[in-house]
mmCIF file of C-alpha atoms in Angstrom:
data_model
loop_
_atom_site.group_PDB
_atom_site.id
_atom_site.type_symbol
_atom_site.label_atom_id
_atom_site.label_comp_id
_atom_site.label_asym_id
_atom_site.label_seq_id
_atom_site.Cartn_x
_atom_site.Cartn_y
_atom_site.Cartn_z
ATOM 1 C CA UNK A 21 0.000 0.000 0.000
ATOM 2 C CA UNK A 22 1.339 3.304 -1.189
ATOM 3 C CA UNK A 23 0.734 6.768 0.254
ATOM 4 C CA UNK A 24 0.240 10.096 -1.951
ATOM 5 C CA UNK A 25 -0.240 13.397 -0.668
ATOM 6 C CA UNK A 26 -0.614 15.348 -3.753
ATOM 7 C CA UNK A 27 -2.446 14.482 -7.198
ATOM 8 C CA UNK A 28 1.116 14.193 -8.870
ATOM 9 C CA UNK A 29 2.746 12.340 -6.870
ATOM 10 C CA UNK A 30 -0.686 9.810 -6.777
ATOM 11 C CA UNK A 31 -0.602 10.058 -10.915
ATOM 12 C CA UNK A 32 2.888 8.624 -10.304
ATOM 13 C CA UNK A 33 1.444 5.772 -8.696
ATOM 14 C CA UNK A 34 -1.361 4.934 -10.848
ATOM 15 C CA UNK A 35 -0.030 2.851 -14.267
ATOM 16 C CA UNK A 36 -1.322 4.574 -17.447
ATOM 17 C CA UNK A 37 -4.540 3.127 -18.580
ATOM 18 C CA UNK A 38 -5.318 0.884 -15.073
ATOM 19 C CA UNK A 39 -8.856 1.628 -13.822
ATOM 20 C CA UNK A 40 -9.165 3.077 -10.710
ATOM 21 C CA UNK A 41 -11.911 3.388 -8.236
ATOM 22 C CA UNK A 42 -12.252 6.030 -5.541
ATOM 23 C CA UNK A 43 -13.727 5.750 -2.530
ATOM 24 C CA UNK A 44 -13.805 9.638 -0.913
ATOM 25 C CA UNK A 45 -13.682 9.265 2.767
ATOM 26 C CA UNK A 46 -12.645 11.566 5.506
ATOM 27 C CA UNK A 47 -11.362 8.856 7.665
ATOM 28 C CA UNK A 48 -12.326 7.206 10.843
ATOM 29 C CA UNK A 49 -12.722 4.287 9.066
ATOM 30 C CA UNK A 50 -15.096 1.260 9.906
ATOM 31 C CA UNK A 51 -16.578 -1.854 8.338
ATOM 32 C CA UNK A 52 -18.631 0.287 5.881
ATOM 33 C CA UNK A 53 -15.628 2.006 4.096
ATOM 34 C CA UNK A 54 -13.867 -1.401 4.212
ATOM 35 C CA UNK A 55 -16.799 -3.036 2.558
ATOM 36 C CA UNK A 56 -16.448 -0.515 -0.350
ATOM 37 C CA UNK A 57 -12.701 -0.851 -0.719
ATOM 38 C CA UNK A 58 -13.487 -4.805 -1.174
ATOM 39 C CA UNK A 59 -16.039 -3.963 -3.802
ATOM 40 C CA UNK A 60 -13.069 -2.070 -5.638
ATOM 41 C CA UNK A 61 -10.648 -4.611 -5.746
ATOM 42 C CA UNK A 62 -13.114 -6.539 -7.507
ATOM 43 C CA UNK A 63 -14.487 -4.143 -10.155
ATOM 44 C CA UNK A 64 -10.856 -2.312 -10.636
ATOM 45 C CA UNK A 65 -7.418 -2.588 -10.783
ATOM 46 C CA UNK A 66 -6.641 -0.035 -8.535
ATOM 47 C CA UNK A 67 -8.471 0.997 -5.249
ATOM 48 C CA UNK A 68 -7.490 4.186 -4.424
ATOM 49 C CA UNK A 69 -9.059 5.929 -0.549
ATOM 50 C CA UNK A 70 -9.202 9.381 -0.162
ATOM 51 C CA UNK A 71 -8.637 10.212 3.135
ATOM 52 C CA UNK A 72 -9.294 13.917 3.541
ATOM 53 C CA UNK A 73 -11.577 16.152 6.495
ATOM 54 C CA UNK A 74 -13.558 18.143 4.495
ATOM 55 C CA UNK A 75 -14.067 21.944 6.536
ATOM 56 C CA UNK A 76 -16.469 23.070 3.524
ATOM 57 C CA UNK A 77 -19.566 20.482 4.505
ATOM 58 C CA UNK A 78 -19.255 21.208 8.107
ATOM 59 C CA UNK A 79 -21.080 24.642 9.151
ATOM 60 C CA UNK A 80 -19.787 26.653 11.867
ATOM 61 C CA UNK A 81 -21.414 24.909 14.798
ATOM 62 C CA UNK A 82 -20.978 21.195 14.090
ATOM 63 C CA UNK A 83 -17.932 19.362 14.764
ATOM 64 C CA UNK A 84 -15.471 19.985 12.409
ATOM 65 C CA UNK A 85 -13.183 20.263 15.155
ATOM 66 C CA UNK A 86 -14.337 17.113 17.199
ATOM 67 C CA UNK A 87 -14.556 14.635 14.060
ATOM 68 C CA UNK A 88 -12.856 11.195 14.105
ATOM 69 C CA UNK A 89 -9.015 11.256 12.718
ATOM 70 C CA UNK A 90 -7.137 8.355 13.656
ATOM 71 C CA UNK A 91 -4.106 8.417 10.658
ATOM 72 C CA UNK A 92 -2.388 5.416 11.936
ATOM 73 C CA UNK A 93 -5.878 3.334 12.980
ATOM 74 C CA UNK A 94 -7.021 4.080 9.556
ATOM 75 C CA UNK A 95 -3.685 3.151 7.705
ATOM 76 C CA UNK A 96 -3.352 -0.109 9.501
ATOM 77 C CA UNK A 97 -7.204 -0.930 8.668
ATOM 78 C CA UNK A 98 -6.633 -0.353 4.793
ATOM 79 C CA UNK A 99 -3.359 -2.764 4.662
ATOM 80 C CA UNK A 100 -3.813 -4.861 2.436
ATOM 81 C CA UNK A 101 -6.753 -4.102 1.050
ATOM 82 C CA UNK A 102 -5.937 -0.545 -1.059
ATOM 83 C CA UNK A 103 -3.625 0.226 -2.961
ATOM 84 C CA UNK A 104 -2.756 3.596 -2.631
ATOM 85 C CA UNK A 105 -4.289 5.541 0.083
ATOM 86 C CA UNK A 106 -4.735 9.460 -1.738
ATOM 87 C CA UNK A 107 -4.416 12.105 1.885
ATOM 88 C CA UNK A 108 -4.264 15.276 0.876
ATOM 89 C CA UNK A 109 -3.505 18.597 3.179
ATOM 90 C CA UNK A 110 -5.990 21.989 3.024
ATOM 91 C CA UNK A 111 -2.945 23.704 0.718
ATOM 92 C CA UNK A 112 -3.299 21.064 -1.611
ATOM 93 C CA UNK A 113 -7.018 20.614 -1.509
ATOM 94 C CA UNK A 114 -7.855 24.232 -1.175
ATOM 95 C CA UNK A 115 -4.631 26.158 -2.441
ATOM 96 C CA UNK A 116 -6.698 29.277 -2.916
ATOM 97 C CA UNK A 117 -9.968 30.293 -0.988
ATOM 98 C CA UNK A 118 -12.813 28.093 -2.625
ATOM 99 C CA UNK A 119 -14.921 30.765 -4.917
ATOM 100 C CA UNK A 120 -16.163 28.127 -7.447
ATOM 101 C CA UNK A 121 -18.968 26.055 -6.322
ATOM 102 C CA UNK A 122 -21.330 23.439 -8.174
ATOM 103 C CA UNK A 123 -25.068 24.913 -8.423
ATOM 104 C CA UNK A 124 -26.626 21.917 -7.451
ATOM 105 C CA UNK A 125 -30.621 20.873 -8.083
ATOM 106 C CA UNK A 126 -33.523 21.943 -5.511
ATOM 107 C CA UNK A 127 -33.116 18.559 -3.816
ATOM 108 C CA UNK A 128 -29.517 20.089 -2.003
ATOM 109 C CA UNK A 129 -31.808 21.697 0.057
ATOM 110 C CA UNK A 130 -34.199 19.426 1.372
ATOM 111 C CA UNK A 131 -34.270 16.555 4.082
ATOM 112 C CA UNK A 132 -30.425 16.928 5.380
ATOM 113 C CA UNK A 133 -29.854 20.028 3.591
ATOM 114 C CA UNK A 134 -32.888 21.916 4.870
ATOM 115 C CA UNK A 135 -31.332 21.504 8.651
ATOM 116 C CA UNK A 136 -27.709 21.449 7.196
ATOM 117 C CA UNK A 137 -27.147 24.720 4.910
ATOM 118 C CA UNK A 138 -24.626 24.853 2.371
ATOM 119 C CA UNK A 139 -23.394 20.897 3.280
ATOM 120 C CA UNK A 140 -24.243 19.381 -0.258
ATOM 121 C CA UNK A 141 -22.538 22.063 -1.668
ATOM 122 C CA UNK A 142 -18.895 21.382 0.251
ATOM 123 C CA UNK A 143 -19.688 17.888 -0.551
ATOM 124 C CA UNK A 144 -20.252 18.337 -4.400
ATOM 125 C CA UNK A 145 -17.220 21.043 -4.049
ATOM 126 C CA UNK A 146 -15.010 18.608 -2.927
ATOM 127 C CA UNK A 147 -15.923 15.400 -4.748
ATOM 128 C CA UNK A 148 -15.580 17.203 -7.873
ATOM 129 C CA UNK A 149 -11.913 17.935 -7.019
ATOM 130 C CA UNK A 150 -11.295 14.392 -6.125
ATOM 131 C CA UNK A 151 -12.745 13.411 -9.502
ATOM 132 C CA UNK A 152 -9.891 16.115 -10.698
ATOM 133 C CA UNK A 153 -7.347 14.986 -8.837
ATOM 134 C CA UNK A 154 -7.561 10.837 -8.993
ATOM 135 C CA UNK A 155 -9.149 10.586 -12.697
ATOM 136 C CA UNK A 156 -10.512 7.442 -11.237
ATOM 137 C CA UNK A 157 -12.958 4.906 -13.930
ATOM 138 C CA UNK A 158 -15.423 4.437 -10.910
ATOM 139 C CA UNK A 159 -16.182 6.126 -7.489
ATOM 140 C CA UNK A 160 -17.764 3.621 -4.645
ATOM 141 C CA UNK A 161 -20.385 5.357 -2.507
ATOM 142 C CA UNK A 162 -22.626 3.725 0.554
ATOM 143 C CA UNK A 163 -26.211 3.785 0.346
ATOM 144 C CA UNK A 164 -26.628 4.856 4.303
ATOM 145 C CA UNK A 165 -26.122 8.880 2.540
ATOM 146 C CA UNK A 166 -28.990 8.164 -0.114
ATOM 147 C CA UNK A 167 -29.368 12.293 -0.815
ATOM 148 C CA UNK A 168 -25.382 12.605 -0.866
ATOM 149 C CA UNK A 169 -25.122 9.673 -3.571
ATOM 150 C CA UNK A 170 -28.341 10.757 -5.199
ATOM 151 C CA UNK A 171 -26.711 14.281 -5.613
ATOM 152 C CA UNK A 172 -23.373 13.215 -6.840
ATOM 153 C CA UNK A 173 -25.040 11.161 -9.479
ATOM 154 C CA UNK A 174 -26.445 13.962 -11.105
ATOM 155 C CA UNK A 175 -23.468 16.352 -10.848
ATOM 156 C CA UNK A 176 -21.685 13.552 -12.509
ATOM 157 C CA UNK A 177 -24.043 12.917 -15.244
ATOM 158 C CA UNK A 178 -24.577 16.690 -15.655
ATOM 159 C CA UNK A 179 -20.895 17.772 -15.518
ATOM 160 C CA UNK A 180 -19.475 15.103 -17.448
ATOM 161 C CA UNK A 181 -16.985 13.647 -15.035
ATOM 162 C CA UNK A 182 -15.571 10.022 -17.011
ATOM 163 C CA UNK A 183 -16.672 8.550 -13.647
ATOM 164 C CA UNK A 184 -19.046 5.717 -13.495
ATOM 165 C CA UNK A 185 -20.801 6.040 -9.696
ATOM 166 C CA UNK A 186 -21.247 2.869 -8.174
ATOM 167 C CA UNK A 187 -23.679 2.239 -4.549
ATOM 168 C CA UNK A 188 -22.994 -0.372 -2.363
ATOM 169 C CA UNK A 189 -25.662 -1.802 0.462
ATOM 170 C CA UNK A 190 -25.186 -0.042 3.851
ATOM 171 C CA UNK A 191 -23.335 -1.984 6.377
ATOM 172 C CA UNK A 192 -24.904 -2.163 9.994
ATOM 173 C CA UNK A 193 -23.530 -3.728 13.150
ATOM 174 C CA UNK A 194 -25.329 -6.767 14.504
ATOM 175 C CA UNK A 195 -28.302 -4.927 15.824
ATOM 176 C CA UNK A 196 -29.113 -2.907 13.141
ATOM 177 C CA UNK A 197 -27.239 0.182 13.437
ATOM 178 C CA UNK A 198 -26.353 2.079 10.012
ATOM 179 C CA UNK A 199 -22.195 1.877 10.564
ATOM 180 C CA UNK A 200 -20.895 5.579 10.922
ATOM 181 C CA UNK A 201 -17.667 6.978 11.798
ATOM 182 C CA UNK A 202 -20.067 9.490 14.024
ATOM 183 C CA UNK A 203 -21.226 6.516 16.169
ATOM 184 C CA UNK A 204 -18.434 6.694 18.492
ATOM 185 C CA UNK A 205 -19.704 10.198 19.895
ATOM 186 C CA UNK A 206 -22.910 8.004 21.447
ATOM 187 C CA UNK A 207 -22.466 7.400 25.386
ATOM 188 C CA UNK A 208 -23.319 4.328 26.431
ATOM 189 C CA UNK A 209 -26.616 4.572 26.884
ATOM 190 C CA UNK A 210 -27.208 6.270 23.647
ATOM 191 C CA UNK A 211 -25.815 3.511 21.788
ATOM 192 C CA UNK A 212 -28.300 1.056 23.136
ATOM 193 C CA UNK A 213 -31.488 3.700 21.809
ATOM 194 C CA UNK A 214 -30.120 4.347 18.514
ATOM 195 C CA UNK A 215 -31.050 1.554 16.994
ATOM 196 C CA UNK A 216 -34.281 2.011 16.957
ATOM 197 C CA UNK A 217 -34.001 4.319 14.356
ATOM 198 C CA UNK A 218 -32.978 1.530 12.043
ATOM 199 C CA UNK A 219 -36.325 -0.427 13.728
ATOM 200 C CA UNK A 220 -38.569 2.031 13.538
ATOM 201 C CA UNK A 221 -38.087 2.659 9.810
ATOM 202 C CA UNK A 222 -37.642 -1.285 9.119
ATOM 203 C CA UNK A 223 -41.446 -1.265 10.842
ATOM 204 C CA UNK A 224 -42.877 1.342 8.523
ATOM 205 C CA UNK A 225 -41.650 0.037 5.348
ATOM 206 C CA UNK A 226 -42.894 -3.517 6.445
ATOM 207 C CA UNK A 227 -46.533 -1.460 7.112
ATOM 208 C CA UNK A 228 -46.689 1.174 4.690
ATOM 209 C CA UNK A 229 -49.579 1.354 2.310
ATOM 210 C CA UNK A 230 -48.906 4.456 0.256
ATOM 211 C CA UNK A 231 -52.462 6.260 1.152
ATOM 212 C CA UNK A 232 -51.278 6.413 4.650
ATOM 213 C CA UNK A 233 -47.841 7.132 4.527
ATOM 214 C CA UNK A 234 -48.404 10.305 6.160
ATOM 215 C CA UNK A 235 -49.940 8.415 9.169
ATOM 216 C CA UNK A 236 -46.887 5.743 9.359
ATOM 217 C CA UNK A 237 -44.180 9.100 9.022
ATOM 218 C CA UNK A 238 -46.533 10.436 11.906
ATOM 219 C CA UNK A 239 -46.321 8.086 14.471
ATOM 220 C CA UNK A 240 -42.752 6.830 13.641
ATOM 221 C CA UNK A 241 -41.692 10.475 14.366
ATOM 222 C CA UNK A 242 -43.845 10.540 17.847
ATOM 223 C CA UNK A 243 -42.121 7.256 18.725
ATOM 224 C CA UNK A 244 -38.400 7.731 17.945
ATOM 225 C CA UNK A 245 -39.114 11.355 19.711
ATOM 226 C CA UNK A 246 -40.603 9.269 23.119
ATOM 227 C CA UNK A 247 -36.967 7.500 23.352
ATOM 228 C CA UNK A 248 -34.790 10.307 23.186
ATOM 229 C CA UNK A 249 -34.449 11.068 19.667
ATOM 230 C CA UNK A 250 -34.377 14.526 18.151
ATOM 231 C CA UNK A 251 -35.779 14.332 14.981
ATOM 232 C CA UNK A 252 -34.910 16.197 11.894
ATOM 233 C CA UNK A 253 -37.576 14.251 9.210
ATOM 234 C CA UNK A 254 -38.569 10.645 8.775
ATOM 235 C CA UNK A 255 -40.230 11.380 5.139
ATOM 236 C CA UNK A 256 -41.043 8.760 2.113
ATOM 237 C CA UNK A 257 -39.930 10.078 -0.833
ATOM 238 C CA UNK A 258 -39.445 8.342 -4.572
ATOM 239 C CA UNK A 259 -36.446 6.178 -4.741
ATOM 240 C CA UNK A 260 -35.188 7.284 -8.345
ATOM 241 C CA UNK A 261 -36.221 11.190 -7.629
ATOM 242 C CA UNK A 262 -36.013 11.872 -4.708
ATOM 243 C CA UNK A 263 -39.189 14.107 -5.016
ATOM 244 C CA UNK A 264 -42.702 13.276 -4.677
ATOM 245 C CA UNK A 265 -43.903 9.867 -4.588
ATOM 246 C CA UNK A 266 -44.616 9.308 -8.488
ATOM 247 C CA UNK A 267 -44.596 4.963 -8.671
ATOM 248 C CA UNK A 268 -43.875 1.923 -6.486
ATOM 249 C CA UNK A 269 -40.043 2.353 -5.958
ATOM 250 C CA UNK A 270 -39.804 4.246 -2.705
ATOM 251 C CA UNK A 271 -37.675 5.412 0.149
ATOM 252 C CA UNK A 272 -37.988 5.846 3.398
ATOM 253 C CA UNK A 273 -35.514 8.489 4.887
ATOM 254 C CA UNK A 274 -34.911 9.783 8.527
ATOM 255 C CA UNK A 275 -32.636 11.972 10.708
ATOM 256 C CA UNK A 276 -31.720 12.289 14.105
ATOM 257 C CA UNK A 277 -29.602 13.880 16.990
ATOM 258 C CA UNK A 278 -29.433 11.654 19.698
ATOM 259 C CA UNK A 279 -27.602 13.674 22.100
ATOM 260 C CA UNK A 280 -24.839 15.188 20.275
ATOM 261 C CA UNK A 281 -24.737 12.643 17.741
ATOM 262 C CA UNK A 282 -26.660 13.031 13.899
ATOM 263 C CA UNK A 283 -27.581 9.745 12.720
ATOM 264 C CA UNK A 284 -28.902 9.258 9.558
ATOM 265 C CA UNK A 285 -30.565 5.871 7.586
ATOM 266 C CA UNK A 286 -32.750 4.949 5.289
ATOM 267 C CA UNK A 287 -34.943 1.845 3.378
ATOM 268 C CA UNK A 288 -35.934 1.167 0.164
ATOM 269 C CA UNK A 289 -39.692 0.463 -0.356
ATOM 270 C CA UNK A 290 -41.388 -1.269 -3.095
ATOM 271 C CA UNK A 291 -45.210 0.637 -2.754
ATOM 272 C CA UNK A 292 -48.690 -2.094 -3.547
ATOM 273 C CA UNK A 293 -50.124 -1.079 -6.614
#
């Protein structure tokens, strides 16, 4: 496993004509991200990890500051399984203030982006550099960030990257829990609510009849809020769209703060005719 901290010295790596996959993360690295690195080796011949702390999706209050970095954790966790690990610093990321940004579609500021201003954005911003900077074939996403994947497929599509954007199932620990670096913020007692959220949305989609969707959102909401949970929307929306319910391929999406932590999950749906 090789390291590269800037985009020449990673080209260096990378044989001419080998096709890479990407898999952006910003560390604190768990089963999920390994799960994606494994679907790389299969589908490429290079599996290249960003590792890289994004400050332009985190707004001033959140915890920028506080969030997982664990360098030598993380390296010893990708041994053997990528083959060059791509960890840039702000100068190289950012060597100028960031003026340029993607104008992204109406959906950047809905569900996560409604309570989350401007996050999308630093995501798109910094994806699209990636894309820049590796030149990989493929990029490896996890379903558990539905809007974030469902975004960077369009800004893909609609600003030509060569990239073909591949989703992989989320991973969960053994009692449901989506896997996210974030987790380790929950106290003890935390950990043992949160999944529920996971439950409570497995529940709906195993109920949900799409005339009373609205009823099922409704009392989900009232009962993740009566064990602790802070909720930011628990909303069925149209798998492919992300809009308005329009066939039988649905979603079901929620967010949380359980004490300091934002968890976020989500399940497919297929709607009765």
């Amino acid at each position: 496993m090789k390291i590269a901290r800037t985009a020449a010295e990673l080209q260096n790596l990378l044989p001419t004509g080998a096709a890479s996959a990407l898999i952006p993360t910003m560390g604190g690295l768990h089963e999920g991200h390994l799960s994606l690195v494994r679907k790389a080796r299969k589908i490429a011949d290079y599996a290249v990890v960003s590792i890289y702390v994004n400050p332009l999706q985190f707004g001033p209050n959140e915890d920028f500051g506080e969030y997982p970095r664990d360098w030598a954790d993380d390296c010893e966790k990708l041994r053997g399984l990528a083959d060059v690990i791509f960890a840039p610093d702000d100068a190289e990321m950012y060597p100028t203030t960031q003026a340029v940004r993607f104008s992204l579609p109406p959906i950047a500021d809905e569900l996560c982006g409604a309570s989350r201003p401007g996050f999308f954005h630093g995501v798109a911003t910094v994806v699209g550099k990636l894309f820049n900077m590796v030149r990989p074939s493929l990029a490896i996403f996890g379903e558990k960030d539905y809007q974030q994947a469902h975004i960077i497929k369009i800004m893909t599509q609609q600003m030509n990257f060569p990239v073909q954007i591949v989703l992989s199932p989320t991973i969960r620990e053994a009692d449901g829990l989506a896997m996210s670096s974030r987790n380790n913020y929950l106290s003890a007692d935390e950990r043992r609510i949160a999944p529920l959220l996971a439950k409570t949305l497995a529940n709906a989609a195993a109920t949900l009849q799409k005339t009373v969707a609205d009823v099922i959102c409704r009392q989900s909401k009232e009962k993740l809020t009566a064990a602790g949970f802070a909720l930011d929307y628990f909303e069925l929306r149209d798998a492919e769209t992300l809009s308005a319910v329009a066939g039988q391929k649905a979603v079901l999406l929620a967010a949380a703060n359980l004490g300091k932590t934002r968890l976020i999950d989500n399940i497919k749906v297929d709607l009765p005719d």
